[in-house]
XYZ file of C-alpha atoms in Angstrom:
602
model
C -9.138 -8.153 -7.074
C -7.717 -7.203 -10.734
C -4.068 -8.100 -10.904
C -1.221 -8.037 -14.105
C -0.443 -5.184 -16.082
C -0.949 -1.618 -16.314
C -3.692 -2.413 -18.800
C -5.901 -4.543 -16.766
C -5.539 -2.260 -13.992
C -6.417 0.565 -15.810
C -9.498 -1.260 -17.736
C -10.975 -2.471 -14.538
C -11.126 0.877 -13.099
C -13.486 1.909 -15.784
C -15.555 -1.346 -15.584
C -16.182 -0.940 -12.007
C -17.439 2.213 -12.149
C -19.056 2.545 -15.515
C -22.503 3.640 -14.041
C -21.152 6.347 -12.151
C -19.010 7.511 -15.121
C -22.226 7.617 -17.506
C -24.066 9.805 -15.075
C -20.893 12.371 -14.361
C -20.123 12.179 -18.031
C -24.023 13.136 -19.070
C -23.936 15.715 -16.326
C -20.572 17.172 -17.121
C -21.438 17.214 -20.778
C -24.263 19.693 -20.061
C -21.449 22.026 -18.329
C -19.526 21.960 -21.265
C -21.962 21.985 -23.920
C -24.007 25.011 -21.864
C -20.740 27.065 -22.044
C -19.960 26.355 -25.789
C -23.474 27.606 -26.453
C -23.243 30.676 -24.463
C -21.446 32.788 -27.396
C -24.067 31.208 -29.688
C -26.933 32.234 -27.812
C -25.670 35.588 -27.452
C -24.690 36.484 -31.272
C -28.480 35.352 -31.779
C -29.275 37.941 -28.742
C -27.265 40.729 -30.567
C -28.498 40.081 -34.149
C -32.072 40.278 -33.154
C -32.527 44.091 -32.834
C -30.725 45.331 -30.264
C -29.667 48.484 -32.159
C -33.204 49.576 -31.790
C -33.430 49.549 -28.375
C -35.230 47.283 -25.692
C -38.134 45.874 -28.154
C -40.170 42.652 -28.105
C -37.943 41.273 -30.778
C -35.294 40.806 -28.051
C -37.691 38.733 -25.989
C -36.833 35.221 -28.235
C -33.001 35.800 -27.934
C -32.987 36.859 -24.100
C -35.092 33.585 -23.392
C -32.627 31.442 -25.495
C -29.719 33.106 -23.402
C -31.376 32.431 -20.014
C -32.019 28.966 -21.049
C -28.471 28.121 -21.950
C -27.276 29.915 -18.759
C -30.033 27.465 -16.795
C -28.488 24.122 -18.701
C -24.693 25.463 -17.923
C -26.098 26.093 -13.767
C -27.520 22.499 -14.051
C -24.569 20.971 -15.617
C -22.657 22.548 -12.342
C -23.902 19.760 -10.441
C -21.062 17.704 -12.210
C -18.318 19.237 -10.255
C -19.163 16.654 -7.143
C -19.760 13.977 -9.314
C -16.269 14.087 -10.762
C -14.812 14.476 -7.297
C -16.820 11.250 -6.227
C -15.483 9.435 -9.612
C -11.876 10.669 -8.384
C -12.543 8.858 -4.953
C -13.629 5.641 -6.256
C -10.588 5.437 -8.486
C -8.248 6.420 -5.799
C -10.081 5.100 -2.350
C -10.151 1.702 -4.432
C -6.761 0.792 -5.380
C -5.446 2.155 -1.865
C -7.427 -0.303 -0.485
C -6.740 -2.853 -3.179
C -3.046 -2.602 -2.585
C -3.549 -2.386 1.391
C -5.801 -5.724 1.351
C -3.064 -7.500 -0.827
C -0.024 -6.859 0.932
C -1.530 -7.143 4.295
C -1.308 -10.331 6.377
C 0.691 -12.480 3.903
C 4.509 -12.747 3.302
C 5.543 -12.174 -0.318
C 8.103 -14.387 -1.821
C 11.660 -13.013 -1.971
C 11.646 -12.691 -5.974
C 8.861 -10.286 -5.676
C 9.623 -8.615 -2.207
C 8.632 -5.309 -2.154
C 10.167 -2.432 -0.039
C 7.664 -0.670 2.786
C 8.846 2.827 1.015
C 7.458 1.496 -2.620
C 4.365 -0.071 -1.169
C 3.656 3.518 0.783
C 4.500 5.374 -2.437
C 2.227 3.508 -4.550
C -0.430 3.921 -2.445
C -0.264 7.474 -1.659
C 1.063 8.588 -5.236
C -0.028 5.777 -7.562
C -3.718 5.265 -6.742
C -4.587 8.792 -6.844
C -3.146 8.877 -10.319
C -5.840 6.276 -11.438
C -8.267 8.552 -9.845
C -7.274 11.662 -12.041
C -7.783 9.144 -15.030
C -11.126 8.396 -14.433
C -12.023 11.886 -13.381
C -10.471 13.706 -15.957
C -11.867 11.108 -18.904
C -15.477 12.492 -18.213
C -14.142 16.099 -18.582
C -12.293 15.120 -21.822
C -15.096 13.484 -23.425
C -17.491 16.277 -22.466
C -14.885 18.786 -23.751
C -14.543 16.988 -27.143
C -18.193 16.975 -28.134
C -18.202 20.709 -26.792
C -15.466 21.253 -29.555
C -17.159 19.293 -32.435
C -20.411 21.377 -31.376
C -18.663 24.778 -31.858
C -16.771 23.495 -35.266
C -20.392 22.698 -36.437
C -21.954 26.142 -35.317
C -18.691 27.886 -36.787
C -18.815 26.219 -39.994
C -22.425 26.980 -40.386
C -21.638 30.400 -39.748
C -18.465 30.883 -41.911
C -16.757 27.992 -43.431
C -13.471 29.612 -43.547
C -13.291 30.381 -40.057
C -14.783 27.105 -38.993
C -12.119 25.220 -41.115
C -9.110 27.300 -39.336
C -10.255 26.282 -36.271
C -11.469 22.457 -36.921
C -8.618 21.659 -39.033
C -5.736 23.794 -37.203
C -6.402 22.901 -33.600
C -6.395 19.276 -33.909
C -3.144 19.050 -35.720
C -1.367 21.398 -32.936
C -2.800 19.097 -30.404
C -1.602 15.783 -31.928
C 1.958 17.794 -32.345
C 1.737 18.352 -28.270
C 1.156 14.596 -27.782
C 4.668 13.836 -29.134
C 6.086 15.346 -25.866
C 3.850 12.919 -24.006
C 6.321 10.047 -24.567
C 9.226 11.586 -23.059
C 7.442 12.882 -20.242
C 6.288 9.612 -19.215
C 9.738 8.366 -19.471
C 10.932 11.162 -16.806
C 7.963 10.674 -14.779
C 8.982 7.187 -14.438
C 12.474 7.634 -13.152
C 11.310 10.322 -11.256
C 8.548 8.024 -9.288
C 11.358 5.193 -9.064
C 13.873 7.746 -7.137
C 10.710 9.044 -4.915
C 9.954 5.421 -4.074
C 14.019 4.610 -3.170
C 13.709 8.193 -0.849
C 10.470 6.890 1.013
C 12.132 3.807 1.730
C 15.148 5.620 2.963
C 13.180 7.843 5.135
C 10.729 4.716 6.710
C 13.876 2.704 7.472
C 15.414 5.531 9.513
C 11.995 6.110 11.406
C 12.110 2.372 12.266
C 15.702 2.148 13.434
C 16.417 5.748 14.662
C 17.644 4.477 17.784
C 20.057 2.211 15.945
C 21.331 4.903 13.721
C 21.906 7.380 17.029
C 23.632 4.241 18.987
C 26.100 3.847 16.523
C 26.607 6.996 15.202
C 25.463 6.835 11.714
C 23.472 10.136 11.555
C 25.846 11.778 9.172
C 25.985 8.613 6.888
C 22.567 8.386 6.434
C 22.330 12.273 6.302
C 24.729 11.982 3.182
C 22.792 9.128 2.026
C 19.399 11.282 1.976
C 20.546 14.144 0.945
C 22.150 12.455 -2.127
C 18.731 10.339 -2.953
C 17.220 13.689 -2.105
C 19.277 15.153 -5.124
C 18.438 12.410 -7.580
C 14.602 12.825 -7.310
C 15.032 16.853 -7.581
C 17.128 16.020 -10.893
C 14.661 13.835 -12.021
C 11.680 15.937 -11.092
C 13.342 19.441 -12.916
C 13.313 17.078 -15.940
C 10.276 16.230 -16.027
C 8.959 19.613 -14.946
C 10.467 21.172 -17.939
C 8.235 18.973 -20.624
C 5.384 19.657 -18.090
C 5.930 23.427 -18.212
C 6.431 23.334 -22.111
C 2.880 21.553 -22.177
C 1.432 24.247 -19.980
C 2.635 27.024 -21.905
C 1.515 25.474 -25.249
C -1.956 25.084 -23.655
C -2.261 28.851 -22.646
C -0.912 29.878 -25.839
C -2.494 28.117 -28.525
C -5.893 29.352 -27.823
C -4.819 32.725 -27.576
C -3.203 32.359 -30.849
C -5.963 30.770 -32.590
C -8.240 33.912 -30.895
C -6.074 36.316 -32.265
C -6.391 34.546 -35.974
C -9.947 34.169 -35.982
C -10.895 37.759 -34.882
C -8.260 38.888 -37.160
C -9.914 37.379 -39.830
C -13.613 37.678 -38.770
C -12.891 41.377 -38.570
C -12.000 41.441 -42.197
C -15.077 39.346 -43.103
C -17.185 41.951 -41.010
C -15.833 44.738 -43.326
C -16.617 42.754 -46.177
C -20.024 42.214 -45.058
C -19.715 38.537 -45.096
C -20.241 38.373 -41.394
C -22.322 40.080 -38.434
C -21.511 41.810 -35.505
C -23.390 39.017 -33.546
C -21.718 36.237 -35.247
C -18.472 38.199 -34.592
C -19.071 38.432 -30.769
C -20.062 34.827 -31.285
C -16.929 34.033 -32.992
C -14.878 35.399 -30.056
C -16.643 33.674 -27.534
C -15.771 30.122 -29.463
C -12.406 30.957 -29.879
C -11.995 31.974 -26.068
C -13.739 28.953 -25.236
C -11.479 26.778 -27.190
C -8.807 27.116 -23.932
C -11.167 24.450 -22.385
C -10.903 21.866 -24.823
C -7.409 22.199 -25.211
C -6.439 22.199 -21.554
C -8.541 19.198 -21.135
C -6.963 17.495 -24.011
C -3.490 18.595 -22.730
C -4.447 17.681 -19.179
C -5.849 14.371 -20.416
C -2.639 13.385 -22.259
C -0.647 14.137 -19.099
C -2.836 12.370 -16.877
C -2.572 9.223 -19.064
C 1.241 9.363 -19.111
C 1.092 9.249 -15.261
C -1.835 7.076 -15.024
C 0.346 4.425 -16.968
C 3.318 4.893 -14.714
C 0.921 4.389 -11.632
C -0.709 1.520 -13.107
C 2.296 -0.628 -14.204
C 3.821 0.205 -10.244
C 0.092 -0.969 -8.666
C 0.087 -4.012 -11.398
C 3.559 -4.828 -10.103
C 2.535 -4.851 -6.463
C -1.031 -6.957 -7.190
C 1.258 -9.368 -9.394
C 3.132 -10.459 -6.143
C 1.818 -13.967 -5.016
C 1.900 -15.057 -1.224
C 4.474 -17.826 -0.206
C 1.492 -19.922 0.823
C -1.876 -20.562 -0.367
C -4.620 -23.146 -0.491
C -4.037 -24.282 -4.047
C -2.592 -27.431 -3.349
C -5.391 -28.050 -0.764
C -6.745 -31.673 -1.052
C -10.427 -31.856 -1.954
C -11.240 -33.761 1.207
C -8.322 -32.842 3.704
C -7.699 -34.643 6.859
C -8.511 -33.648 10.282
C -4.746 -33.504 12.103
C -5.054 -33.954 15.778
C -2.069 -31.745 16.236
C -1.066 -32.790 19.840
C -0.261 -36.089 18.297
C 1.317 -35.152 14.600
C 4.671 -35.577 14.045
C 6.556 -32.928 11.520
C 8.940 -34.036 9.101
C 11.206 -31.522 7.071
C 11.972 -33.700 3.670
C 14.611 -31.064 2.924
C 16.693 -31.622 6.308
C 15.626 -34.741 7.224
C 14.439 -33.808 10.605
C 11.626 -35.338 12.325
C 9.899 -33.770 15.154
C 8.389 -35.915 17.641
C 4.905 -35.152 19.066
C 4.488 -33.867 23.013
C 8.228 -32.985 23.322
C 10.450 -30.002 23.543
C 12.871 -29.914 20.887
C 15.840 -27.756 20.177
C 17.309 -27.361 16.853
C 21.275 -26.030 16.933
C 23.600 -25.453 14.223
C 27.016 -23.720 13.887
C 25.342 -21.589 11.240
C 22.004 -19.966 13.142
C 20.198 -18.870 9.906
C 20.448 -22.660 8.709
C 18.609 -23.781 12.063
C 16.144 -20.660 11.542
C 15.168 -21.699 7.995
C 14.425 -25.360 9.174
C 12.228 -24.249 11.924
C 10.508 -21.877 9.408
C 9.912 -24.512 6.696
C 8.155 -26.541 9.719
C 5.893 -23.582 10.159
C 4.850 -23.428 6.480
C 5.979 -19.860 5.996
C 6.143 -20.842 2.137
C 4.890 -24.027 0.048
C 8.103 -24.513 -1.885
C 9.451 -26.895 0.935
C 7.715 -30.270 1.431
C 7.004 -30.629 5.131
C 5.037 -34.143 5.965
C 2.338 -34.324 8.989
C 2.292 -37.863 10.193
C -0.861 -38.379 12.794
C -1.108 -42.080 13.037
C -1.693 -43.797 9.930
C -2.401 -40.355 8.516
C 0.422 -38.844 6.280
C 0.060 -35.632 4.059
C 1.953 -32.950 3.209
C 1.546 -29.583 4.934
C 0.859 -27.805 1.996
C -2.212 -29.998 1.238
C -3.960 -29.003 4.300
C -6.170 -25.969 4.476
C -3.899 -23.118 5.396
C -6.284 -21.997 8.233
C -6.043 -25.352 9.944
C -2.124 -25.365 9.710
C -2.071 -21.700 11.061
C -4.423 -23.162 14.202
C -2.497 -25.827 14.884
C 1.222 -24.144 14.109
C 2.374 -20.944 15.620
C 5.584 -19.444 14.646
C 7.330 -16.766 17.287
C 9.868 -15.544 14.935
C 13.607 -13.982 15.653
C 12.222 -10.721 15.458
C 9.596 -9.755 17.724
C 7.003 -7.591 16.117
C 5.014 -5.442 18.048
C 2.690 -2.787 17.057
C 1.724 0.525 18.340
C -1.165 0.137 21.006
C -1.894 -1.410 24.424
C 0.280 -4.080 26.117
C -3.042 -6.142 26.432
C -3.613 -5.904 22.388
C -0.380 -6.647 21.489
C -0.429 -9.880 23.404
C -4.006 -11.092 22.547
C -2.829 -10.536 18.923
C -5.484 -11.676 16.519
C -8.036 -11.800 19.706
C -7.287 -8.138 20.543
C -10.328 -5.640 21.298
C -11.400 -3.922 18.195
C -10.955 -0.011 18.044
C -14.113 1.927 18.058
C -14.316 4.217 14.893
C -13.828 8.141 15.281
C -14.753 10.973 13.413
C -12.131 12.909 11.827
C -12.581 15.817 14.479
C -12.109 13.477 17.397
C -9.076 11.915 15.669
C -7.544 15.815 15.251
C -8.560 16.527 18.909
C -6.749 13.505 20.054
C -3.459 13.807 18.296
C -3.656 17.688 18.809
C -1.787 17.430 22.217
C 1.633 16.980 21.314
C 1.744 14.063 23.495
C 2.274 11.427 20.201
C -0.041 8.944 21.984
C -3.232 8.250 20.930
C -6.115 7.471 23.119
C -8.773 4.905 21.728
C -11.966 3.237 22.800
C -12.011 -0.353 22.269
C -14.602 -2.757 22.337
C -13.984 -6.358 23.645
C -13.372 -9.232 21.614
C -15.244 -12.125 22.442
C -12.254 -14.549 22.273
C -9.777 -11.840 24.081
C -7.815 -13.484 27.208
C -8.899 -12.507 30.653
C -6.271 -10.201 32.950
C -5.353 -13.863 35.006
C -4.685 -15.364 31.680
C -2.654 -12.659 30.069
C -0.756 -12.342 33.591
C 0.017 -16.184 33.607
C 1.632 -16.031 29.789
C 3.386 -12.972 31.138
C 5.150 -15.013 34.111
C 6.147 -17.823 31.403
C 8.248 -15.023 29.505
C 9.113 -13.362 32.747
C 7.704 -10.204 31.234
C 5.581 -9.055 34.352
C 8.107 -6.200 34.936
C 7.556 -4.459 31.307
C 3.924 -4.142 32.302
C 4.494 -2.964 35.837
C 7.040 -0.434 34.230
C 4.096 1.352 32.342
C 1.722 3.509 33.875
C -1.325 2.317 32.922
C -0.259 -1.596 33.317
C -1.702 -4.163 30.560
C -3.729 -0.735 29.367
C -0.599 1.208 28.998
C 0.508 2.289 25.293
C 3.782 1.069 23.421
C 5.132 2.935 20.470
C 5.112 1.425 16.995
C 6.875 -1.662 16.442
C 7.380 -1.300 20.271
C 10.003 1.307 19.794
C 9.783 2.399 23.432
C 10.725 -0.674 24.633
C 13.994 -2.507 25.114
C 15.198 -5.409 22.677
C 14.593 -8.054 25.555
C 11.446 -6.373 26.556
C 10.029 -6.768 23.216
C 11.250 -10.296 22.990
C 9.330 -11.404 26.090
C 6.381 -9.870 25.016
C 6.353 -11.184 21.837
C 7.041 -14.734 23.714
C 3.955 -13.985 25.898
C 1.832 -13.601 22.994
C 2.738 -17.114 21.330
C 2.891 -18.729 24.726
C -0.815 -17.354 25.547
C -2.239 -19.126 22.342
C -1.398 -22.356 24.002
C -1.121 -23.877 20.311
C -0.449 -27.563 19.759
C 2.637 -26.727 17.786
C 4.824 -23.758 18.917
C 8.051 -22.927 17.065
C 10.432 -20.154 18.676
C 13.336 -18.753 17.205
C 15.855 -17.514 19.163
C 13.239 -16.250 22.019
C 15.841 -15.467 24.651
C 18.821 -13.889 22.563
C 18.367 -10.281 23.734
C 17.769 -11.219 27.544
C 20.665 -11.902 30.057
C 21.217 -15.281 31.593
C 19.332 -15.050 35.020
C 16.158 -14.080 32.828
C 16.687 -16.852 30.201
C 16.861 -19.504 33.390
C 13.448 -18.267 34.408
C 12.006 -18.184 31.084
C 13.541 -21.595 30.035
C 12.198 -23.336 33.358
C 8.548 -21.615 32.941
C 8.350 -22.498 29.270
C 9.230 -26.091 29.969
C 6.686 -26.798 32.569
C 4.020 -24.436 30.659
C 4.684 -26.527 27.482
C 4.788 -30.115 29.298
C 3.186 -32.526 27.132
C 2.721 -30.191 23.779
C 5.023 -30.287 20.689
C 7.672 -27.214 21.097
C 10.487 -26.499 18.952
C 13.081 -24.107 19.800
C 15.873 -22.720 17.909
C 18.705 -21.912 20.418
C 22.458 -22.452 21.057
C 22.093 -21.368 24.599
C 23.236 -23.973 27.162
C 20.642 -22.638 29.335
C 17.848 -23.456 26.888
C 19.229 -26.784 25.743
C 19.454 -28.081 29.024
C 15.316 -28.050 29.585
C 14.969 -29.924 25.917
C 13.943 -33.528 25.743
C 15.466 -33.771 22.305
C 18.619 -31.827 20.554
C 18.972 -32.051 16.994
C 21.996 -30.963 15.769
C 22.306 -29.650 11.833
C 25.139 -29.908 9.563
C 26.252 -26.481 7.838
C 24.179 -27.836 4.816
C 21.105 -28.297 6.687
C 20.920 -31.760 7.115
C 20.627 -33.576 10.419
C 24.145 -34.628 11.855
C 22.875 -36.105 15.191
C 20.052 -35.912 17.961
C 20.075 -36.995 21.804
C 19.532 -35.300 25.285
C 21.717 -32.520 26.053
C 23.608 -34.391 28.491
C 24.450 -37.170 26.004
C 25.487 -34.662 23.454
C 27.632 -32.861 25.790
C 29.971 -35.798 25.327
C 30.570 -35.363 21.579
C 33.471 -32.781 21.178
C 31.580 -31.209 18.135
C 28.657 -30.324 20.015
C 30.541 -29.377 23.131
C 32.777 -27.286 21.319
C 29.873 -25.450 19.751
C 27.801 -24.920 22.860
C 30.784 -23.710 25.047
C 31.441 -21.196 22.351
C 27.890 -19.755 22.792
C 28.154 -19.947 26.444
C 31.805 -18.152 26.076
C 30.060 -15.252 24.126
C 27.075 -14.924 26.357
C 29.239 -14.345 29.391
C 31.517 -12.000 27.630
C 28.268 -10.049 26.783
C 26.859 -9.880 30.176
C 30.189 -8.672 31.580
């Protein structure tokens, strides 16, 4: 996949489609050249003796006209090829963008908003497709213009020079508008990306906005940003309108000049009637190469802006990779492996339920995330007996199989509960035709009915219910009409925060990884539910390495080891919950959390 600046994005688009471009350009050339030759053939036909009536002398000229028309008709086959070139350029970059950003975490320095990614896929990728398709037409139009210039100069040097010299000069002058147009289009693109992000945030957090009464504030921000988009769009539209007007006016002006000079040449006997008709046809056709050139310059300006955005997205590097993987990495027995965070000094012993607490919850969460290797910047040591290796030196796939992270924010997707819990082993969706998709979403229910193909590694209903029991989430399934096959909305918006949290925990429990790391898995549930989860989790994960970030006394009571961190992230002390409860600092920390929970439950 090409990465880097806009030049690489554009050049790779042409390089990857060169065969299609050659065929498309060849066929399109027949269309443009055929159209350019029609006035020439008609001129010959008129000068072959049409004033004497329908005689045999008209046959060669008539056959010539028919031949040119056939060439032009055959060239019309280039239209679907131009469309195919546009699709290749557009869809390829849309897939590249989606492939690059899906399934990977980007560094904070290069983090991209969801709105920017969506805007790039929907707006920038088609601009690359426009450049590819327009380039074939522009090349064909240029060849047709050269052909017209040659034919005109062979018939009349003066008229030929007027068009050949004057038209390119005007086109070059028109290109002076391209640079300011490009800057204004870029500004408009920035503002549209911000507006898309704002709209996407509203879709995700609509319930929250309504809950806190923030509709008016959001509406004001959206209207303000929409006004910025309109303002930048109007500025760009002014130059586009000027270019559009010149595209129409310049050929008309040249037609008037050429026809006026042509009539004078006919009056002086230096030009025939057929040649005058041909010259009129030439000048009328000049609108095609002029409009093609103008459109090409505008498309180039758009494509540069779009390619710059696409290049920025493709240049973002994932936080994890196999760049540091050893040539012959050791095989780690994750059930017996100890993890050590060299940043904080925290060591996680294998086979134990370890809780990490801190007066700053984010510090404890960051420690847990480092242990799960969400990036390669932090150094984590893995000790399996005498084998000691850095986590970043192991294949990423092996690490993901051995360590599973359940984050603080429950990540759910639109679909069945069964698919959400199975996660990577969810049943595959059966592809549907466009008609089937339209029929499915046209009933207004907002719920998609899909057919699924069973995944070979999908869990059975018994296994799913066992995981749901550990997460105390059976009531979530029972509350849906179709149980495990019931549908939930995008990001689980149809569920409460506690329900989403429990389903996410059930998914982590189902996969039963050797090392499970959970960050605040019960922060959104009541104390009675939390107690059932804590007991079930300690039983289900007995003998397996489990790390939980939580300040809840209910969860801490089930821990084999509790690690207390300083505010700077270093380890302060460790021990059992009962032993640490004798420490004033730990007691105050946990007691404060217990009081907060009681106030929330009242």
